[in-house]
PDB file of C-alpha atoms in Angstrom:
ATOM      1  CA  GLY A   1      -0.018   0.080   0.010  1.00  0.00           C
ATOM      2  CA  ILE A   2       2.813   2.574   0.822  1.00  0.00           C
ATOM      3  CA  ALA A   3       4.667   1.423  -2.091  1.00  0.00           C
ATOM      4  CA  THR A   4       1.545   2.331  -4.336  1.00  0.00           C
ATOM      5  CA  LEU A   5       1.027   5.529  -2.648  1.00  0.00           C
ATOM      6  CA  VAL A   6       4.522   6.604  -3.076  1.00  0.00           C
ATOM      7  CA  MET A   7       4.435   5.463  -6.931  1.00  0.00           C
ATOM      8  CA  LEU A   8       1.273   7.888  -7.281  1.00  0.00           C
ATOM      9  CA  ILE A   9       3.269  10.766  -5.803  1.00  0.00           C
ATOM     10  CA  SER A  10       6.173  10.153  -8.026  1.00  0.00           C
ATOM     11  CA  LEU A  11       3.807   9.950 -11.069  1.00  0.00           C
ATOM     12  CA  VAL A  12       1.121  12.598 -10.372  1.00  0.00           C
ATOM     13  CA  GLY A  13       3.377  14.742  -8.618  1.00  0.00           C
ATOM     14  CA  GLY A  14       6.047  14.905 -11.596  1.00  0.00           C
ATOM     15  CA  ARG A  15       2.932  16.324 -13.736  1.00  0.00           C
ATOM     16  CA  ILE A  16       1.363  18.672 -11.481  1.00  0.00           C
ATOM     17  CA  ILE A  17       4.360  20.197  -9.329  1.00  0.00           C
ATOM     18  CA  PRO A  18       6.461  21.579 -12.364  1.00  0.00           C
ATOM     19  CA  GLY A  19       3.001  22.409 -13.914  1.00  0.00           C
ATOM     20  CA  PHE A  20       1.566  24.368 -11.182  1.00  0.00           C
ATOM     21  CA  THR A  21       5.194  25.863 -10.499  1.00  0.00           C
ATOM     22  CA  ALA A  22       5.492  27.011 -14.233  1.00  0.00           C
ATOM     23  CA  ASN A  23       2.064  28.656 -14.297  1.00  0.00           C
ATOM     24  CA  TRP A  24       3.026  30.516 -11.029  1.00  0.00           C
ATOM     25  CA  LEU A  25       6.171  31.663 -11.754  1.00  0.00           C
ATOM     26  CA  ALA A  26       4.878  33.043 -15.542  1.00  0.00           C
ATOM     27  CA  ARG A  27       2.508  35.112 -13.333  1.00  0.00           C
ATOM     28  CA  GLU A  28       4.356  36.118 -10.362  1.00  0.00           C
ATOM     29  CA  ARG A  29       8.084  36.067 -11.177  1.00  0.00           C
ATOM     30  CA  ARG A  30       8.519  36.516 -14.765  1.00  0.00           C
ATOM     31  CA  GLY A  31      12.075  36.142 -15.792  1.00  0.00           C
ATOM     32  CA  VAL A  32      12.604  33.244 -13.740  1.00  0.00           C
ATOM     33  CA  LYS A  33      13.607  30.139 -15.446  1.00  0.00           C
ATOM     34  CA  ALA A  34      10.532  27.682 -15.876  1.00  0.00           C
ATOM     35  CA  PRO A  35      10.549  24.124 -14.447  1.00  0.00           C
ATOM     36  CA  LYS A  36      11.705  21.286 -16.758  1.00  0.00           C
ATOM     37  CA  ALA A  37       8.505  19.681 -18.255  1.00  0.00           C
ATOM     38  CA  PHE A  38       7.983  16.091 -18.032  1.00  0.00           C
ATOM     39  CA  GLY A  39      10.486  14.493 -20.221  1.00  0.00           C
ATOM     40  CA  ARG A  40      12.640  11.353 -20.787  1.00  0.00           C
ATOM     41  CA  PHE A  41      14.911  12.033 -17.709  1.00  0.00           C
ATOM     42  CA  ASP A  42      11.340  11.926 -15.443  1.00  0.00           C
ATOM     43  CA  GLY A  43      10.751   8.472 -17.231  1.00  0.00           C
ATOM     44  CA  VAL A  44      14.167   7.387 -16.026  1.00  0.00           C
ATOM     45  CA  VAL A  45      13.358   8.498 -12.657  1.00  0.00           C
ATOM     46  CA  LEU A  46      10.079   6.792 -12.647  1.00  0.00           C
ATOM     47  CA  ALA A  47      11.757   3.511 -13.643  1.00  0.00           C
ATOM     48  CA  ILE A  48      14.235   3.511 -10.864  1.00  0.00           C
ATOM     49  CA  THR A  49      11.239   4.453  -8.551  1.00  0.00           C
ATOM     50  CA  GLY A  50       9.084   1.590  -9.614  1.00  0.00           C
ATOM     51  CA  ALA A  51      12.153  -0.871  -9.465  1.00  0.00           C
ATOM     52  CA  THR A  52      13.173   0.307  -6.126  1.00  0.00           C
ATOM     53  CA  LEU A  53       9.600  -0.004  -4.648  1.00  0.00           C
ATOM     54  CA  ALA A  54       9.039  -3.337  -6.336  1.00  0.00           C
ATOM     55  CA  THR A  55      12.374  -4.821  -4.636  1.00  0.00           C
ATOM     56  CA  TRP A  56      11.328  -3.399  -1.193  1.00  0.00           C
ATOM     57  CA  VAL A  57       7.970  -4.986  -1.626  1.00  0.00           C
ATOM     58  CA  ALA A  58       9.259  -8.360  -2.726  1.00  0.00           C
ATOM     59  CA  ASP A  59      12.185  -8.577  -0.188  1.00  0.00           C
ATOM     60  CA  PRO A  60      13.173  -5.968   1.899  1.00  0.00           C
ATOM     61  CA  ASP A  61      16.016  -7.769   3.146  1.00  0.00           C
ATOM     62  CA  LEU A  62      17.865  -8.174  -0.446  1.00  0.00           C
ATOM     63  CA  ALA A  63      21.385  -7.029  -0.612  1.00  0.00           C
ATOM     64  CA  ILE A  64      20.795  -4.790  -3.555  1.00  0.00           C
ATOM     65  CA  LEU A  65      17.855  -2.940  -1.733  1.00  0.00           C
ATOM     66  CA  PRO A  66      20.158  -0.138  -0.151  1.00  0.00           C
ATOM     67  CA  TRP A  67      21.976   0.788  -3.205  1.00  0.00           C
ATOM     68  CA  ALA A  68      18.692   0.900  -5.303  1.00  0.00           C
ATOM     69  CA  SER A  69      17.165   3.073  -2.551  1.00  0.00           C
ATOM     70  CA  LEU A  70      20.149   5.454  -2.517  1.00  0.00           C
ATOM     71  CA  ALA A  71      19.968   5.509  -6.297  1.00  0.00           C
ATOM     72  CA  ALA A  72      16.153   6.227  -6.301  1.00  0.00           C
ATOM     73  CA  GLY A  73      16.552   9.010  -3.559  1.00  0.00           C
ATOM     74  CA  ALA A  74      19.546  10.614  -5.626  1.00  0.00           C
ATOM     75  CA  ALA A  75      17.305  10.573  -8.749  1.00  0.00           C
ATOM     76  CA  ALA A  76      14.138  11.993  -6.903  1.00  0.00           C
ATOM     77  CA  LEU A  77      16.511  14.866  -5.572  1.00  0.00           C
ATOM     78  CA  VAL A  78      17.872  15.645  -8.873  1.00  0.00           C
ATOM     79  CA  ARG A  79      14.314  15.715 -10.427  1.00  0.00           C
ATOM     80  CA  LEU A  80      13.062  17.906  -7.819  1.00  0.00           C
ATOM     81  CA  ALA A  81      16.078  20.383  -8.263  1.00  0.00           C
ATOM     82  CA  ARG A  82      14.696  20.917 -11.903  1.00  0.00           C
ATOM     83  CA  TRP A  83      11.282  21.961 -10.778  1.00  0.00           C
ATOM     84  CA  ARG A  84      12.594  25.513  -9.269  1.00  0.00           C
ATOM     85  CA  GLY A  85      11.010  25.193  -5.979  1.00  0.00           C
ATOM     86  CA  MET A  86      13.347  27.269  -4.547  1.00  0.00           C
ATOM     87  CA  ALA A  87      11.741  30.253  -6.380  1.00  0.00           C
ATOM     88  CA  THR A  88       8.316  29.438  -4.895  1.00  0.00           C
ATOM     89  CA  LEU A  89       9.067  30.227  -1.165  1.00  0.00           C
ATOM     90  CA  ARG A  90       7.002  33.173  -0.927  1.00  0.00           C
ATOM     91  CA  GLU A  91       3.824  30.934  -2.023  1.00  0.00           C
ATOM     92  CA  PRO A  92       3.115  27.912   0.872  1.00  0.00           C
ATOM     93  CA  LEU A  93       0.443  26.469  -1.382  1.00  0.00           C
ATOM     94  CA  LEU A  94       3.479  25.676  -4.112  1.00  0.00           C
ATOM     95  CA  TRP A  95       6.450  25.300  -1.795  1.00  0.00           C
ATOM     96  CA  VAL A  96       4.401  22.453   0.115  1.00  0.00           C
ATOM     97  CA  LEU A  97       4.152  20.546  -3.050  1.00  0.00           C
ATOM     98  CA  HIS A  98       7.822  20.495  -3.784  1.00  0.00           C
ATOM     99  CA  LEU A  99       8.244  19.575   0.033  1.00  0.00           C
ATOM    100  CA  GLY A 100       6.139  16.777  -0.410  1.00  0.00           C
ATOM    101  CA  TYR A 101       7.950  15.326  -3.042  1.00  0.00           C
ATOM    102  CA  ALA A 102      11.369  16.028  -1.183  1.00  0.00           C
ATOM    103  CA  TRP A 103       9.973  13.380   1.419  1.00  0.00           C
ATOM    104  CA  VAL A 104      10.049  10.746  -1.164  1.00  0.00           C
ATOM    105  CA  ALA A 105      13.580  11.452  -1.848  1.00  0.00           C
ATOM    106  CA  ILE A 106      14.364  11.542   2.198  1.00  0.00           C
ATOM    107  CA  GLY A 107      12.359   8.264   2.427  1.00  0.00           C
ATOM    108  CA  PHE A 108      14.274   6.414  -0.267  1.00  0.00           C
ATOM    109  CA  ILE A 109      17.758   7.621   1.418  1.00  0.00           C
ATOM    110  CA  LEU A 110      16.981   6.755   4.705  1.00  0.00           C
ATOM    111  CA  LEU A 111      15.682   3.390   3.654  1.00  0.00           C
ATOM    112  CA  ALA A 112      19.334   2.969   2.177  1.00  0.00           C
ATOM    113  CA  GLY A 113      20.401   2.857   5.943  1.00  0.00           C
ATOM    114  CA  VAL A 114      22.792   5.794   5.649  1.00  0.00           C
ATOM    115  CA  VAL A 115      22.171   7.256   9.154  1.00  0.00           C
ATOM    116  CA  PRO A 116      23.580   5.204  11.895  1.00  0.00           C
ATOM    117  CA  GLY A 117      21.544   4.383  14.650  1.00  0.00           C
ATOM    118  CA  LEU A 118      17.959   5.072  12.712  1.00  0.00           C
ATOM    119  CA  PRO A 119      15.921   1.861  12.258  1.00  0.00           C
ATOM    120  CA  ALA A 120      13.895   1.052   9.046  1.00  0.00           C
ATOM    121  CA  SER A 121      10.795   2.544  10.772  1.00  0.00           C
ATOM    122  CA  GLY A 122      12.466   5.970   9.921  1.00  0.00           C
ATOM    123  CA  ALA A 123      12.139   5.704   6.243  1.00  0.00           C
ATOM    124  CA  LEU A 124       8.792   4.428   6.905  1.00  0.00           C
ATOM    125  CA  HIS A 125       7.592   7.671   8.722  1.00  0.00           C
ATOM    126  CA  ALA A 126       9.361   9.612   5.926  1.00  0.00           C
ATOM    127  CA  LEU A 127       7.410   8.067   3.211  1.00  0.00           C
ATOM    128  CA  THR A 128       4.000   8.068   4.911  1.00  0.00           C
ATOM    129  CA  GLY A 129       3.579  10.822   7.441  1.00  0.00           C
ATOM    130  CA  GLY A 130       6.133  13.037   5.158  1.00  0.00           C
ATOM    131  CA  ALA A 131       5.446  12.169   1.684  1.00  0.00           C
ATOM    132  CA  VAL A 132       1.969  11.018   1.710  1.00  0.00           C
ATOM    133  CA  GLY A 133       0.811  13.294   4.770  1.00  0.00           C
ATOM    134  CA  THR A 134       2.013  16.477   3.193  1.00  0.00           C
ATOM    135  CA  MET A 135       1.037  15.693  -0.369  1.00  0.00           C
ATOM    136  CA  ILE A 136      -2.608  14.707   0.755  1.00  0.00           C
ATOM    137  CA  LEU A 137      -2.950  18.245   2.495  1.00  0.00           C
ATOM    138  CA  ALA A 138      -1.163  20.008  -0.236  1.00  0.00           C
ATOM    139  CA  VAL A 139      -3.486  18.846  -2.898  1.00  0.00           C
ATOM    140  CA  MET A 140      -6.345  18.954  -0.844  1.00  0.00           C
ATOM    141  CA  THR A 141      -6.077  22.442   0.202  1.00  0.00           C
ATOM    142  CA  ARG A 142      -5.385  23.682  -3.449  1.00  0.00           C
ATOM    143  CA  ALA A 143      -8.302  21.732  -4.731  1.00  0.00           C
ATOM    144  CA  SER A 144     -10.713  23.380  -2.122  1.00  0.00           C
ATOM    145  CA  LEU A 145      -9.530  26.729  -3.059  1.00  0.00           C
ATOM    146  CA  GLY A 146      -9.579  26.102  -6.757  1.00  0.00           C
ATOM    147  CA  HIS A 147     -13.001  24.627  -6.763  1.00  0.00           C
ATOM    148  CA  THR A 148     -14.456  27.234  -4.785  1.00  0.00           C
ATOM    149  CA  GLY A 149     -13.347  29.776  -7.037  1.00  0.00           C
ATOM    150  CA  ARG A 150     -10.873  31.346  -4.455  1.00  0.00           C
ATOM    151  CA  ARG A 151      -7.707  32.663  -5.065  1.00  0.00           C
ATOM    152  CA  LEU A 152      -4.726  30.246  -5.007  1.00  0.00           C
ATOM    153  CA  ALA A 153      -2.887  31.363  -2.047  1.00  0.00           C
ATOM    154  CA  ALA A 154      -2.238  29.834   1.383  1.00  0.00           C
ATOM    155  CA  GLY A 155      -3.485  31.791   4.409  1.00  0.00           C
ATOM    156  CA  PRO A 156      -1.929  31.852   7.898  1.00  0.00           C
ATOM    157  CA  VAL A 157      -4.040  28.809   9.084  1.00  0.00           C
ATOM    158  CA  THR A 158      -3.084  26.769   5.751  1.00  0.00           C
ATOM    159  CA  THR A 159       0.518  27.485   6.314  1.00  0.00           C
ATOM    160  CA  THR A 160       0.088  26.724  10.056  1.00  0.00           C
ATOM    161  CA  ILE A 161      -1.213  23.266   8.908  1.00  0.00           C
ATOM    162  CA  TYR A 162       1.765  22.757   6.478  1.00  0.00           C
ATOM    163  CA  LEU A 163       4.388  23.642   9.382  1.00  0.00           C
ATOM    164  CA  LEU A 164       2.495  21.093  11.783  1.00  0.00           C
ATOM    165  CA  VAL A 165       2.441  18.297   9.751  1.00  0.00           C
ATOM    166  CA  THR A 166       6.238  18.728   8.682  1.00  0.00           C
ATOM    167  CA  LEU A 167       7.159  19.074  12.501  1.00  0.00           C
ATOM    168  CA  ALA A 168       5.240  16.018  13.417  1.00  0.00           C
ATOM    169  CA  ALA A 169       7.170  14.228  10.431  1.00  0.00           C
ATOM    170  CA  VAL A 170      10.450  15.324  11.050  1.00  0.00           C
ATOM    171  CA  LEU A 171       9.971  14.573  14.818  1.00  0.00           C
ATOM    172  CA  ARG A 172       8.787  11.184  14.104  1.00  0.00           C
ATOM    173  CA  VAL A 173      11.787  10.301  11.959  1.00  0.00           C
ATOM    174  CA  VAL A 174      14.291  11.143  14.287  1.00  0.00           C
ATOM    175  CA  ALA A 175      12.426  10.127  17.596  1.00  0.00           C
ATOM    176  CA  PRO A 176      14.602   6.678  17.590  1.00  0.00           C
ATOM    177  CA  LEU A 177      17.816   9.006  17.827  1.00  0.00           C
ATOM    178  CA  ALA A 178      16.300  10.918  20.952  1.00  0.00           C
ATOM    179  CA  GLY A 179      17.377   8.126  23.232  1.00  0.00           C
ATOM    180  CA  ASP A 180      15.855   8.506  26.850  1.00  0.00           C
ATOM    181  CA  LEU A 181      13.943  11.553  25.272  1.00  0.00           C
ATOM    182  CA  TYR A 182      11.976   9.184  22.942  1.00  0.00           C
ATOM    183  CA  THR A 183       8.974   9.198  24.518  1.00  0.00           C
ATOM    184  CA  TRP A 184       8.785  13.105  24.709  1.00  0.00           C
ATOM    185  CA  VAL A 185       9.507  13.151  21.267  1.00  0.00           C
ATOM    186  CA  ALA A 186       6.763  11.004  20.521  1.00  0.00           C
ATOM    187  CA  ILE A 187       4.458  12.908  22.436  1.00  0.00           C
ATOM    188  CA  LEU A 188       5.559  16.094  20.551  1.00  0.00           C
ATOM    189  CA  THR A 189       4.732  14.255  17.285  1.00  0.00           C
ATOM    190  CA  ALA A 190       1.133  13.461  18.096  1.00  0.00           C
ATOM    191  CA  GLY A 191       0.853  16.994  19.505  1.00  0.00           C
ATOM    192  CA  GLY A 192       1.819  18.211  15.873  1.00  0.00           C
ATOM    193  CA  GLU A 193      -0.867  15.904  14.410  1.00  0.00           C
ATOM    194  CA  ILE A 194      -3.460  17.011  16.739  1.00  0.00           C
ATOM    195  CA  GLY A 195      -2.643  20.605  16.193  1.00  0.00           C
ATOM    196  CA  ARG A 196      -2.764  20.081  12.442  1.00  0.00           C
ATOM    197  CA  ALA A 197      -6.376  18.291  12.898  1.00  0.00           C
ATOM    198  CA  HIS A 198      -7.723  20.954  15.092  1.00  0.00           C
ATOM    199  CA  VAL A 199      -6.320  23.929  12.487  1.00  0.00           C
TER     200      VAL A 199
END
């Protein structure tokens, strides 16, 4: 199930993130180079992503999985860099989409086991609470504005939701590294999730 959601984020996100970003840049920041449109490179990244996810589902203990995960994470980061996310920092409704896809790359890199002391659950939390949670909020809030004819811009409450889900995901990923403070970090994570739900 998680692998399917990550693949959907990679596929659909690869269409809407650069598309929405290009439209906004053309309107708000003329002169800034447009994101790269979907092309052959994106197809290669999707193939690497799909193969890595299939390997993970088939046997998470395969010796090749860390290397495949590292390749998938690096490819996702390069793909993300081509979408001009840094140029969207003044519009939360856009940068949150880039952040959601960044969690895919982070999840793959963590799945490779590159952080000493961090269990495999860290990768799961990056992919679920990070990628899935962030992208659901990002698309849901944008769609609710667009389909009700309102201006496509995130207000303070919506921005707070984005920050809370990000905080919760970060804390959940790093919680195993907190040692004796693990319980407190887990409580803070839950607080971020509860706060997001109430906002």
